[in-house]
mmCIF file of C-alpha atoms (C1' of nucleotides) in Angstrom:
data_model
loop_
_atom_site.group_PDB
_atom_site.id
_atom_site.type_symbol
_atom_site.label_atom_id
_atom_site.label_comp_id
_atom_site.label_asym_id
_atom_site.label_seq_id
_atom_site.Cartn_x
_atom_site.Cartn_y
_atom_site.Cartn_z
ATOM 1 C CA MET A 116 18.339 1.949 -18.062
ATOM 2 C CA LYS A 117 20.432 1.135 -16.128
ATOM 3 C CA LYS A 118 22.333 -1.717 -14.584
ATOM 4 C CA ALA A 119 19.902 -5.048 -15.200
ATOM 5 C CA CYS A 120 20.135 -9.434 -14.971
ATOM 6 C CA GLN A 121 19.035 -11.806 -13.681
ATOM 7 C CA HIS A 122 19.428 -15.201 -14.918
ATOM 8 C CA HIS A 123 16.749 -18.296 -14.310
ATOM 9 C CA HIS A 124 18.638 -20.186 -16.228
ATOM 10 C CA ASP A 125 21.674 -20.353 -17.820
ATOM 11 C CA LEU A 126 20.502 -22.735 -20.289
ATOM 12 C CA ALA A 127 20.681 -21.979 -24.261
ATOM 13 C CA PRO A 128 16.818 -22.990 -25.365
ATOM 14 C CA GLN A 129 18.440 -23.890 -28.487
ATOM 15 C CA ASP A 130 21.554 -25.243 -30.340
ATOM 16 C CA LEU A 131 24.000 -23.028 -32.362
ATOM 17 C CA SER A 132 24.119 -25.459 -35.058
ATOM 18 C CA SER A 133 20.073 -25.071 -35.178
ATOM 19 C CA LEU A 134 19.898 -21.635 -35.811
ATOM 20 C CA THR A 135 22.012 -21.870 -38.308
ATOM 21 C CA SER A 136 19.738 -24.213 -40.083
ATOM 22 C CA ARG A 137 16.891 -21.832 -39.908
ATOM 23 C CA LEU A 138 18.973 -19.463 -41.096
ATOM 24 C CA ARG A 139 20.420 -21.125 -44.234
ATOM 25 C CA ARG A 140 16.375 -22.691 -44.642
ATOM 26 C CA GLU A 141 15.092 -19.103 -45.623
ATOM 27 C CA SER A 142 18.760 -18.514 -47.797
ATOM 28 C CA ARG A 143 19.775 -16.470 -45.301
ATOM 29 C CA LYS A 144 24.126 -17.051 -44.690
ATOM 30 C CA ILE A 145 25.556 -18.033 -41.675
ATOM 31 C CA THR A 146 27.935 -14.338 -41.344
ATOM 32 C CA GLY A 147 29.990 -13.468 -38.300
ATOM 33 C CA PRO A 148 27.715 -10.987 -37.334
ATOM 34 C CA ARG A 149 24.727 -12.997 -36.889
ATOM 35 C CA ALA A 150 27.163 -16.235 -35.582
ATOM 36 C CA ALA A 151 27.728 -14.140 -32.684
ATOM 37 C CA ILE A 152 24.448 -11.981 -31.664
ATOM 38 C CA LEU A 153 23.067 -15.180 -32.151
ATOM 39 C CA GLU A 154 24.718 -16.765 -29.206
ATOM 40 C CA ILE A 155 25.065 -13.787 -27.382
ATOM 41 C CA LEU A 156 21.513 -13.916 -27.854
ATOM 42 C CA ARG A 157 21.513 -17.725 -26.790
ATOM 43 C CA HIS A 158 22.966 -16.815 -23.631
ATOM 44 C CA HIS A 159 20.840 -14.068 -22.446
ATOM 45 C CA PRO A 160 17.379 -15.515 -20.365
ATOM 46 C CA HIS A 161 16.412 -12.294 -21.109
ATOM 47 C CA PRO A 162 15.669 -9.394 -23.303
ATOM 48 C CA LEU A 163 18.125 -6.907 -25.111
ATOM 49 C CA THR A 164 18.274 -4.135 -26.632
ATOM 50 C CA ASN A 165 20.480 -3.644 -29.131
ATOM 51 C CA ARG A 166 23.228 -1.549 -27.490
ATOM 52 C CA GLU A 167 23.399 -4.484 -25.269
ATOM 53 C CA ILE A 168 23.754 -6.771 -27.749
ATOM 54 C CA PHE A 169 26.744 -3.693 -29.830
ATOM 55 C CA GLY A 170 28.044 -3.565 -26.083
ATOM 56 C CA GLU A 171 28.506 -7.598 -25.427
ATOM 57 C CA LEU A 172 30.066 -8.669 -29.016
ATOM 58 C CA PRO A 173 34.384 -7.867 -29.071
ATOM 59 C CA LYS A 174 34.384 -3.968 -29.785
ATOM 60 C CA GLY A 175 35.023 -4.329 -33.987
ATOM 61 C CA GLU A 176 33.184 -7.082 -34.392
ATOM 62 C CA CYS A 177 30.269 -5.820 -35.813
ATOM 63 C CA ASP A 178 28.875 -2.295 -37.001
ATOM 64 C CA LEU A 179 25.496 -1.885 -34.791
ATOM 65 C CA ALA A 180 23.631 -0.628 -37.893
ATOM 66 C CA THR A 181 23.728 -4.136 -38.478
ATOM 67 C CA ILE A 182 23.037 -4.863 -35.573
ATOM 68 C CA TYR A 183 20.065 -3.909 -36.319
ATOM 69 C CA ARG A 184 19.642 -5.027 -39.739
ATOM 70 C CA ALA A 185 20.142 -8.463 -38.335
ATOM 71 C CA MET A 186 17.702 -7.928 -35.483
ATOM 72 C CA GLN A 187 15.151 -6.479 -38.148
ATOM 73 C CA MET A 188 15.545 -9.835 -40.368
ATOM 74 C CA LEU A 189 15.870 -12.091 -37.481
ATOM 75 C CA GLU A 190 11.782 -11.635 -36.004
ATOM 76 C CA LYS A 191 10.263 -11.100 -39.923
ATOM 77 C CA LEU A 192 11.993 -15.378 -39.529
ATOM 78 C CA GLY A 193 9.327 -16.071 -36.495
ATOM 79 C CA MET A 194 13.511 -16.197 -34.510
ATOM 80 C CA VAL A 195 13.483 -13.328 -31.916
ATOM 81 C CA LYS A 196 9.917 -11.462 -30.036
ATOM 82 C CA ARG A 197 10.289 -8.130 -30.268
ATOM 83 C CA PHE A 198 9.918 -6.471 -27.268
ATOM 84 C CA ASP A 199 8.561 -3.306 -25.615
ATOM 85 C CA PHE A 200 9.349 -1.844 -21.660
ATOM 86 C CA GLY A 201 8.381 1.708 -22.508
ATOM 87 C CA ASP A 202 12.102 3.730 -22.337
ATOM 88 C CA GLY A 203 12.469 3.692 -26.183
ATOM 89 C CA ALA A 204 14.473 1.181 -27.252
ATOM 90 C CA ALA A 205 13.618 -2.233 -28.893
ATOM 91 C CA ARG A 206 13.912 -5.405 -26.778
ATOM 92 C CA TYR A 207 15.090 -9.230 -28.177
ATOM 93 C CA GLU A 208 14.320 -11.903 -27.441
ATOM 94 C CA LEU A 209 15.378 -15.597 -28.962
ATOM 95 C CA MET A 210 12.603 -17.820 -29.441
ATOM 96 C CA GLY A 211 12.562 -21.670 -29.576
ATOM 97 C CA GLU A 212 10.592 -22.435 -33.634
ATOM 98 C CA GLY A 213 7.153 -23.684 -32.771
ATOM 99 C CA ASP A 214 7.057 -21.108 -29.499
ATOM 100 C CA ASP A 215 5.149 -17.891 -30.608
ATOM 101 C CA GLY A 216 7.368 -16.273 -27.870
ATOM 102 C CA HIS A 217 4.309 -14.729 -26.307
ATOM 103 C CA HIS A 218 4.663 -13.806 -22.898
ATOM 104 C CA HIS A 219 5.205 -11.023 -20.059
ATOM 105 C CA HIS A 220 7.876 -9.377 -17.905
ATOM 106 C CA LEU A 221 7.944 -7.990 -14.355
ATOM 107 C CA ILE A 222 10.864 -5.412 -15.016
ATOM 108 C CA CYS A 223 12.269 -2.992 -11.806
ATOM 109 C CA THR A 224 11.197 0.553 -11.853
ATOM 110 C CA GLN A 225 14.390 1.368 -9.708
ATOM 111 C CA CYS A 226 17.565 -1.283 -11.561
ATOM 112 C CA ASP A 227 15.933 -3.119 -14.308
ATOM 113 C CA THR A 228 15.371 -5.875 -13.262
ATOM 114 C CA VAL A 229 14.004 -8.590 -14.893
ATOM 115 C CA VAL A 230 11.564 -10.947 -14.596
ATOM 116 C CA GLU A 231 10.281 -13.530 -16.880
ATOM 117 C CA ILE A 232 6.068 -14.066 -16.088
ATOM 118 C CA GLU A 233 4.209 -16.652 -17.068
ATOM 119 C CA GLU A 234 0.668 -15.303 -16.050
ATOM 120 C CA CYS A 235 -0.819 -13.796 -18.810
ATOM 121 C CA PHE A 236 -4.079 -11.736 -20.242
ATOM 122 C CA PRO A 237 -6.928 -14.148 -19.677
ATOM 123 C CA ALA A 238 -8.135 -15.167 -23.169
ATOM 124 C CA GLU A 239 -11.489 -15.183 -22.526
ATOM 125 C CA ILE A 240 -12.071 -11.503 -21.501
ATOM 126 C CA GLU A 241 -9.351 -10.847 -24.684
ATOM 127 C CA GLN A 242 -12.168 -12.904 -26.873
ATOM 128 C CA HIS A 243 -14.623 -10.742 -24.819
ATOM 129 C CA ILE A 244 -13.142 -7.590 -25.979
ATOM 130 C CA ALA A 245 -12.554 -8.531 -29.368
ATOM 131 C CA ALA A 246 -16.683 -9.175 -29.618
ATOM 132 C CA LYS A 247 -17.490 -6.376 -28.806
ATOM 133 C CA ASN A 248 -16.065 -4.701 -30.692
ATOM 134 C CA ASN A 249 -16.314 -6.857 -33.270
ATOM 135 C CA PHE A 250 -12.587 -6.221 -33.338
ATOM 136 C CA LYS A 251 -10.061 -9.487 -35.772
ATOM 137 C CA ALA A 252 -7.471 -11.557 -34.322
ATOM 138 C CA VAL A 253 -6.713 -9.167 -31.653
ATOM 139 C CA THR A 254 -3.259 -10.156 -28.957
ATOM 140 C CA HIS A 255 -2.125 -7.690 -26.660
ATOM 141 C CA ARG A 256 1.158 -6.106 -25.161
ATOM 142 C CA LEU A 257 1.155 -6.858 -21.931
ATOM 143 C CA GLU A 258 3.985 -5.301 -19.263
ATOM 144 C CA PHE A 259 4.130 -5.322 -14.952
ATOM 145 C CA PHE A 260 6.359 -2.182 -13.591
ATOM 146 C CA GLY A 261 7.245 -2.534 -9.536
ATOM 147 C CA ILE A 262 9.990 -2.239 -7.577
ATOM 148 C CA CYS A 263 12.175 -5.324 -6.917
ATOM 149 C CA PRO A 264 12.595 -6.994 -3.236
ATOM 150 C CA ALA A 265 16.993 -5.766 -3.485
ATOM 151 C CA CYS A 266 15.606 -2.513 -4.095
ATOM 152 C CA GLN A 267 12.947 -2.152 -1.261
ATOM 153 C CA LYS A 268 15.815 -2.147 1.873
ATOM 154 C CA MET B 115 0.623 5.559 -37.485
ATOM 155 C CA LYS B 116 -2.124 6.912 -40.151
ATOM 156 C CA LYS B 117 -5.615 8.388 -40.259
ATOM 157 C CA ALA B 118 -7.393 7.133 -36.787
ATOM 158 C CA CYS B 119 -9.624 8.665 -34.102
ATOM 159 C CA GLN B 120 -13.175 7.076 -34.148
ATOM 160 C CA HIS B 121 -15.068 9.667 -31.328
ATOM 161 C CA HIS B 122 -17.442 7.913 -28.580
ATOM 162 C CA HIS B 123 -17.638 11.115 -27.247
ATOM 163 C CA ASP B 124 -17.801 14.331 -27.584
ATOM 164 C CA LEU B 125 -18.248 16.207 -24.215
ATOM 165 C CA ALA B 126 -15.735 17.427 -22.447
ATOM 166 C CA PRO B 127 -14.814 16.116 -19.945
ATOM 167 C CA GLN B 128 -13.944 19.363 -17.429
ATOM 168 C CA ASP B 129 -14.725 22.227 -18.645
ATOM 169 C CA LEU B 130 -11.275 24.905 -19.416
ATOM 170 C CA SER B 131 -11.591 26.531 -15.686
ATOM 171 C CA SER B 132 -11.580 24.006 -13.803
ATOM 172 C CA LEU B 133 -8.154 22.718 -15.255
ATOM 173 C CA THR B 134 -7.176 26.851 -15.777
ATOM 174 C CA SER B 135 -7.799 26.487 -11.471
ATOM 175 C CA ARG B 136 -5.469 22.691 -11.209
ATOM 176 C CA LEU B 137 -2.734 25.115 -12.715
ATOM 177 C CA ARG B 138 -2.946 28.152 -11.392
ATOM 178 C CA ARG B 139 -3.242 25.969 -7.780
ATOM 179 C CA GLU B 140 -0.649 24.440 -8.843
ATOM 180 C CA SER B 141 1.377 28.444 -9.589
ATOM 181 C CA ARG B 142 1.919 27.658 -12.869
ATOM 182 C CA LYS B 143 0.812 30.113 -15.691
ATOM 183 C CA ILE B 144 -2.286 30.365 -17.614
ATOM 184 C CA THR B 145 -0.663 31.090 -20.556
ATOM 185 C CA GLY B 146 -2.363 31.010 -24.587
ATOM 186 C CA PRO B 147 -0.454 27.903 -25.873
ATOM 187 C CA ARG B 148 -1.440 25.908 -22.408
ATOM 188 C CA ALA B 149 -5.028 26.706 -22.553
ATOM 189 C CA ALA B 150 -4.635 25.992 -26.519
ATOM 190 C CA ILE B 151 -2.988 22.470 -26.287
ATOM 191 C CA LEU B 152 -5.893 22.076 -23.016
ATOM 192 C CA GLU B 153 -8.861 23.048 -25.110
ATOM 193 C CA ILE B 154 -7.897 20.271 -27.301
ATOM 194 C CA LEU B 155 -7.366 17.389 -24.519
ATOM 195 C CA ARG B 156 -10.621 18.743 -23.891
ATOM 196 C CA HIS B 157 -11.849 16.832 -27.502
ATOM 197 C CA HIS B 158 -9.830 14.996 -27.973
ATOM 198 C CA PRO B 159 -11.627 11.010 -26.609
ATOM 199 C CA HIS B 160 -7.686 9.123 -27.726
ATOM 200 C CA PRO B 161 -5.059 9.870 -26.267
ATOM 201 C CA LEU B 162 -2.773 12.415 -29.244
ATOM 202 C CA THR B 163 1.120 12.848 -30.358
ATOM 203 C CA ASN B 164 2.590 15.641 -29.804
ATOM 204 C CA ARG B 165 2.458 16.100 -33.499
ATOM 205 C CA GLU B 166 -1.382 15.544 -33.839
ATOM 206 C CA ILE B 167 -1.531 18.310 -30.836
ATOM 207 C CA PHE B 168 0.537 20.118 -32.415
ATOM 208 C CA GLY B 169 -1.758 19.824 -35.831
ATOM 209 C CA GLU B 170 -4.373 21.164 -34.123
ATOM 210 C CA LEU B 171 -3.563 23.819 -33.273
ATOM 211 C CA PRO B 172 -3.444 26.983 -35.547
ATOM 212 C CA LYS B 173 -0.673 27.590 -37.300
ATOM 213 C CA GLY B 174 1.750 29.791 -35.727
ATOM 214 C CA GLU B 175 0.193 29.139 -32.704
ATOM 215 C CA CYS B 176 2.967 27.446 -30.485
ATOM 216 C CA ASP B 177 6.018 25.778 -30.713
ATOM 217 C CA LEU B 178 6.288 21.397 -30.988
ATOM 218 C CA ALA B 179 9.280 22.404 -28.166
ATOM 219 C CA THR B 180 6.081 23.959 -26.217
ATOM 220 C CA ILE B 181 3.434 21.573 -26.361
ATOM 221 C CA TYR B 182 6.829 18.595 -24.794
ATOM 222 C CA ARG B 183 7.366 21.170 -22.687
ATOM 223 C CA ALA B 184 3.826 21.850 -21.436
ATOM 224 C CA MET B 185 2.567 17.266 -21.852
ATOM 225 C CA GLN B 186 5.549 17.030 -19.569
ATOM 226 C CA MET B 187 4.011 19.276 -16.989
ATOM 227 C CA LEU B 188 0.541 18.187 -17.429
ATOM 228 C CA GLU B 189 1.483 14.886 -16.802
ATOM 229 C CA LYS B 190 3.798 15.744 -13.009
ATOM 230 C CA LEU B 191 0.882 17.251 -12.487
ATOM 231 C CA GLY B 192 -1.231 14.408 -12.670
ATOM 232 C CA MET B 193 -3.381 15.932 -15.250
ATOM 233 C CA VAL B 194 -2.856 14.126 -18.009
ATOM 234 C CA LYS B 195 -1.916 9.929 -18.850
ATOM 235 C CA ARG B 196 0.596 9.311 -20.498
ATOM 236 C CA PHE B 197 -0.190 6.289 -23.437
ATOM 237 C CA ASP B 198 2.117 4.148 -25.557
ATOM 238 C CA PHE B 199 1.145 2.230 -28.765
ATOM 239 C CA GLY B 200 4.613 0.751 -28.937
ATOM 240 C CA ASP B 201 5.322 2.583 -32.546
ATOM 241 C CA GLY B 202 7.868 5.413 -30.587
ATOM 242 C CA ALA B 203 5.535 8.136 -29.911
ATOM 243 C CA ALA B 204 4.323 9.644 -27.227
ATOM 244 C CA ARG B 205 0.930 10.034 -26.621
ATOM 245 C CA TYR B 206 -1.639 11.865 -24.217
ATOM 246 C CA GLU B 207 -4.484 11.742 -23.076
ATOM 247 C CA LEU B 208 -6.131 14.166 -19.747
ATOM 248 C CA MET B 209 -7.690 12.617 -16.979
ATOM 249 C CA GLY B 210 -10.046 12.991 -14.629
ATOM 250 C CA GLU B 211 -8.716 15.031 -11.074
ATOM 251 C CA GLY B 212 -9.874 12.119 -8.882
ATOM 252 C CA ASP B 213 -9.293 9.667 -11.407
ATOM 253 C CA ASP B 214 -5.625 7.636 -12.000
ATOM 254 C CA GLY B 215 -7.115 7.341 -14.923
ATOM 255 C CA HIS B 216 -6.005 3.739 -15.382
ATOM 256 C CA HIS B 217 -6.882 2.300 -18.367
ATOM 257 C CA HIS B 218 -6.261 0.327 -21.693
ATOM 258 C CA HIS B 219 -7.319 0.321 -25.443
ATOM 259 C CA LEU B 220 -7.706 -1.268 -28.553
ATOM 260 C CA ILE B 221 -6.262 -0.089 -31.881
ATOM 261 C CA CYS B 222 -7.186 -1.158 -35.578
ATOM 262 C CA THR B 223 -4.181 -1.731 -36.116
ATOM 263 C CA GLN B 224 -4.443 -0.938 -40.254
ATOM 264 C CA CYS B 225 -5.668 2.263 -39.819
ATOM 265 C CA ASP B 226 -5.341 2.919 -36.172
ATOM 266 C CA THR B 227 -8.720 3.622 -34.489
ATOM 267 C CA VAL B 228 -8.295 3.518 -31.555
ATOM 268 C CA VAL B 229 -11.425 2.250 -28.875
ATOM 269 C CA GLU B 230 -10.872 3.196 -25.444
ATOM 270 C CA ILE B 231 -11.918 -0.716 -23.310
ATOM 271 C CA GLU B 232 -13.315 -0.912 -19.083
ATOM 272 C CA GLU B 233 -11.603 -4.234 -18.378
ATOM 273 C CA CYS B 234 -8.491 -4.471 -17.451
ATOM 274 C CA PHE B 235 -6.182 -7.016 -15.869
ATOM 275 C CA PRO B 236 -7.779 -8.439 -13.646
ATOM 276 C CA ALA B 237 -6.425 -7.746 -9.062
ATOM 277 C CA GLU B 238 -5.942 -11.280 -8.309
ATOM 278 C CA ILE B 239 -3.350 -12.741 -10.762
ATOM 279 C CA GLU B 240 -1.680 -8.592 -10.532
ATOM 280 C CA GLN B 241 -1.672 -9.470 -6.760
ATOM 281 C CA HIS B 242 -0.811 -12.923 -6.981
ATOM 282 C CA ILE B 243 1.959 -11.888 -9.401
ATOM 283 C CA ALA B 244 3.095 -9.239 -7.451
ATOM 284 C CA ALA B 245 3.781 -11.554 -4.358
ATOM 285 C CA LYS B 246 5.111 -14.686 -5.489
ATOM 286 C CA ASN B 247 7.990 -12.034 -7.414
ATOM 287 C CA ASN B 248 8.349 -9.979 -4.132
ATOM 288 C CA PHE B 249 7.666 -6.560 -5.797
ATOM 289 C CA LYS B 250 5.755 -4.351 -4.775
ATOM 290 C CA ALA B 251 4.249 -1.308 -5.745
ATOM 291 C CA VAL B 252 3.024 -3.935 -9.245
ATOM 292 C CA THR B 253 0.905 -2.095 -11.562
ATOM 293 C CA HIS B 254 1.013 -2.647 -15.684
ATOM 294 C CA ARG B 255 0.729 -1.206 -19.030
ATOM 295 C CA LEU B 256 -1.606 -2.794 -21.642
ATOM 296 C CA GLU B 257 -3.422 -2.989 -24.965
ATOM 297 C CA PHE B 258 -4.872 -4.348 -27.346
ATOM 298 C CA PHE B 259 -4.620 -4.587 -30.908
ATOM 299 C CA GLY B 260 -7.288 -6.179 -33.411
ATOM 300 C CA ILE B 261 -8.245 -5.153 -37.023
ATOM 301 C CA CYS B 262 -11.416 -2.893 -36.537
ATOM 302 C CA PRO B 263 -14.551 -4.101 -38.048
ATOM 303 C CA ALA B 264 -14.308 -1.477 -40.884
ATOM 304 C CA CYS B 265 -10.504 -2.325 -42.116
ATOM 305 C CA GLN B 266 -12.512 -7.015 -42.174
ATOM 306 C CA LYS B 267 -14.199 -6.697 -45.396
ATOM 307 C "C1'" DA C 128 38.530 -20.875 -58.374
ATOM 308 C "C1'" DA C 129 34.558 -18.498 -60.965
ATOM 309 C "C1'" DT C 130 29.610 -15.906 -59.695
ATOM 310 C "C1'" DC C 131 26.328 -13.622 -57.266
ATOM 311 C "C1'" DA C 132 22.954 -12.252 -54.739
ATOM 312 C "C1'" DG C 133 23.202 -11.093 -49.486
ATOM 313 C "C1'" DT C 134 25.576 -8.484 -45.912
ATOM 314 C "C1'" DT C 135 28.167 -4.994 -44.459
ATOM 315 C "C1'" DG C 136 30.579 -0.567 -42.477
ATOM 316 C "C1'" DC C 137 29.656 3.849 -42.576
ATOM 317 C "C1'" DA C 138 28.469 7.824 -42.704
ATOM 318 C "C1'" DA C 139 24.749 10.881 -43.558
ATOM 319 C "C1'" DA C 140 19.903 11.272 -42.362
ATOM 320 C "C1'" DC C 141 15.650 10.336 -39.597
ATOM 321 C "C1'" DG C 142 12.030 11.347 -36.420
ATOM 322 C "C1'" DA C 143 11.171 11.542 -32.046
ATOM 323 C "C1'" DT C 144 12.075 13.977 -27.593
ATOM 324 C "C1'" DT C 145 15.419 17.002 -24.586
ATOM 325 C "C1'" DT C 146 17.820 21.274 -23.941
ATOM 326 C "C1'" DG C 147 20.557 26.158 -23.381
ATOM 327 C "C1'" DC C 148 19.123 30.723 -24.500
ATOM 328 C "C1'" DA C 149 18.015 34.906 -24.815
ATOM 329 C "C1'" DA C 150 13.322 37.479 -25.334
ATOM 330 C "C1'" DT C 151 9.281 37.634 -23.352
ATOM 331 C "C1'" DT C 152 4.480 37.898 -20.302
ATOM 332 C "C1'" DG C 153 1.371 35.490 -16.587
ATOM 333 C "C1'" DA C 154 0.295 37.550 -12.191
ATOM 334 C "C1'" DG C 155 1.071 38.824 -8.158
ATOM 335 C "C1'" DT C 156 2.017 43.551 -5.878
ATOM 336 C "C1'" DC C 157 1.876 48.799 -5.092
ATOM 337 C "C1'" DG D 201 -2.226 51.237 -14.683
ATOM 338 C "C1'" DA D 202 2.952 50.104 -14.060
ATOM 339 C "C1'" DC D 203 6.308 47.019 -11.824
ATOM 340 C "C1'" DT D 204 8.188 44.165 -10.698
ATOM 341 C "C1'" DC D 205 10.872 38.802 -11.659
ATOM 342 C "C1'" DA D 206 9.831 34.371 -12.012
ATOM 343 C "C1'" DA D 207 8.138 31.086 -15.202
ATOM 344 C "C1'" DT D 208 7.025 30.919 -19.605
ATOM 345 C "C1'" DT D 209 8.093 30.605 -24.789
ATOM 346 C "C1'" DG D 210 10.343 30.403 -30.200
ATOM 347 C "C1'" DC D 211 14.382 29.074 -31.873
ATOM 348 C "C1'" DA D 212 17.869 26.753 -32.927
ATOM 349 C "C1'" DA D 213 21.486 22.868 -32.324
ATOM 350 C "C1'" DA D 214 21.943 18.684 -29.525
ATOM 351 C "C1'" DT D 215 20.877 13.543 -27.469
ATOM 352 C "C1'" DC D 216 19.057 9.230 -29.112
ATOM 353 C "C1'" DG D 217 16.844 5.268 -31.297
ATOM 354 C "C1'" DT D 218 16.512 3.736 -36.003
ATOM 355 C "C1'" DT D 219 16.624 3.818 -40.794
ATOM 356 C "C1'" DT D 220 18.883 3.852 -45.264
ATOM 357 C "C1'" DG D 221 22.279 5.087 -49.371
ATOM 358 C "C1'" DC D 222 26.515 3.002 -51.536
ATOM 359 C "C1'" DA D 223 30.601 0.522 -52.353
ATOM 360 C "C1'" DA D 224 33.086 -2.517 -50.735
ATOM 361 C "C1'" DC D 225 33.066 -6.652 -49.626
ATOM 362 C "C1'" DT D 226 31.893 -12.442 -48.538
ATOM 363 C "C1'" DG D 227 29.513 -16.980 -47.891
ATOM 364 C "C1'" DA D 228 26.941 -20.674 -50.764
ATOM 365 C "C1'" DT D 229 26.947 -22.907 -55.421
ATOM 366 C "C1'" DT D 230 29.256 -23.964 -59.390
#
DNA sequence: AATCAGTTGCAAACGATTTGCAATTGAGTC
DNA sequence: GACTCAATTGCAAATCGTTTGCAACTGATT
C-alpha cells in the first residue's frame, strides 16, 4: 500500500473520556500509549494498519509492539474492528459502543483510497447459504476493489 | 488452520496434458516440480496453501520456494485463482480455461472445513456501489464463516 | 506513600513469502 | 543423440507483519 485516505467525516465518533471509561470498566489502565492510539483512531475515518498508527504517533511515543498489543486488546474488548484488505496487514477502525462495526469498504487498487460502504451482503441469501449447508452463526468478510475516479484519468 | 477438507468431487477438472499444453503455449517449461504441483491441485477441490501443497509432495520432490514461484507464475497465467481466508496464508485453486474462477467459500471457524459456494454478491448492487462512487472495474472479495454441522455437536 | 497487577520497551523469535546466485535442466537446434 | 541457452531449481539469506520473553516501569487502589 502506498498513500491512501480521503476524509468523509472528520468528526470524532466518540470522545476520549467515553473510550477511557470503557477501558477502566474492564480494569485496563489508561496509559500514555493507549490514549495516543485511541486519539489517532478517533480522528481517522478509515481502517489503519498498526504501522500507520505508529507513523502518526510522535517519534518516541510508543513501541510498535505496544501498538500490536493494544490493538489486540481493544479488539478483544470490542472497541475496534479488524479489517483485512488482502495485502497482508491488519487494519483497525474504532467502533461505537452498541455497534458491531460490521460494514465494508471500496478500495482503489491503484492509490489505495478507501471509501466506506453501507451496502451489505443480503441477509436472506446468507441465511439460505447457512441453511443449505447446515452451518450456524454464519457471517462474511467482504471488500470491494476497483479504480477510483482520480485514478481513471 | 488445523485440519480441513471435505471432498465434494474428486473428479479432476482437467487433465494434465491440457494443463501442460497451456504452459508450453506460454513457453514455460514442464518441469518435475510443476507437474507434481499441478497433479496435486488437480485432485483437490478446495484451495490449498503453499505449505499444504508442499506437504502433499513426496519429501524431496521440490523446494518450498519453488512452489511459491510456481504458484506466482500460474496465477499470472490465469491457471490458478488465489483466495484469502484471512489467516495470513494464500490459498490456490486450479481454474478452468475459460473460467475466471470467481466464486466464494464457506469456512468452518472451528475445524476449517471448506465448502464451495455458488451464490455471489448481487451484480446490480455491486454496479450501484460502483456508480455511486464513480469507481470503475469493481469486483469483490467475499468469504463466509460459520460453524459446520460436525462442529455444532 | 506503599503496593501490585497491568504495561511497556527492546530484542529475539516466528511464519509466510521473496530473492540472490550458482548449479541444473527442459526444449528446440543441428 | 549431442549442443545451446534461457528458464528453472535448491539453498540460504533477507523481508515483512506479528508475537513473545523478560526485566524495568507505572497507573490505580489502599
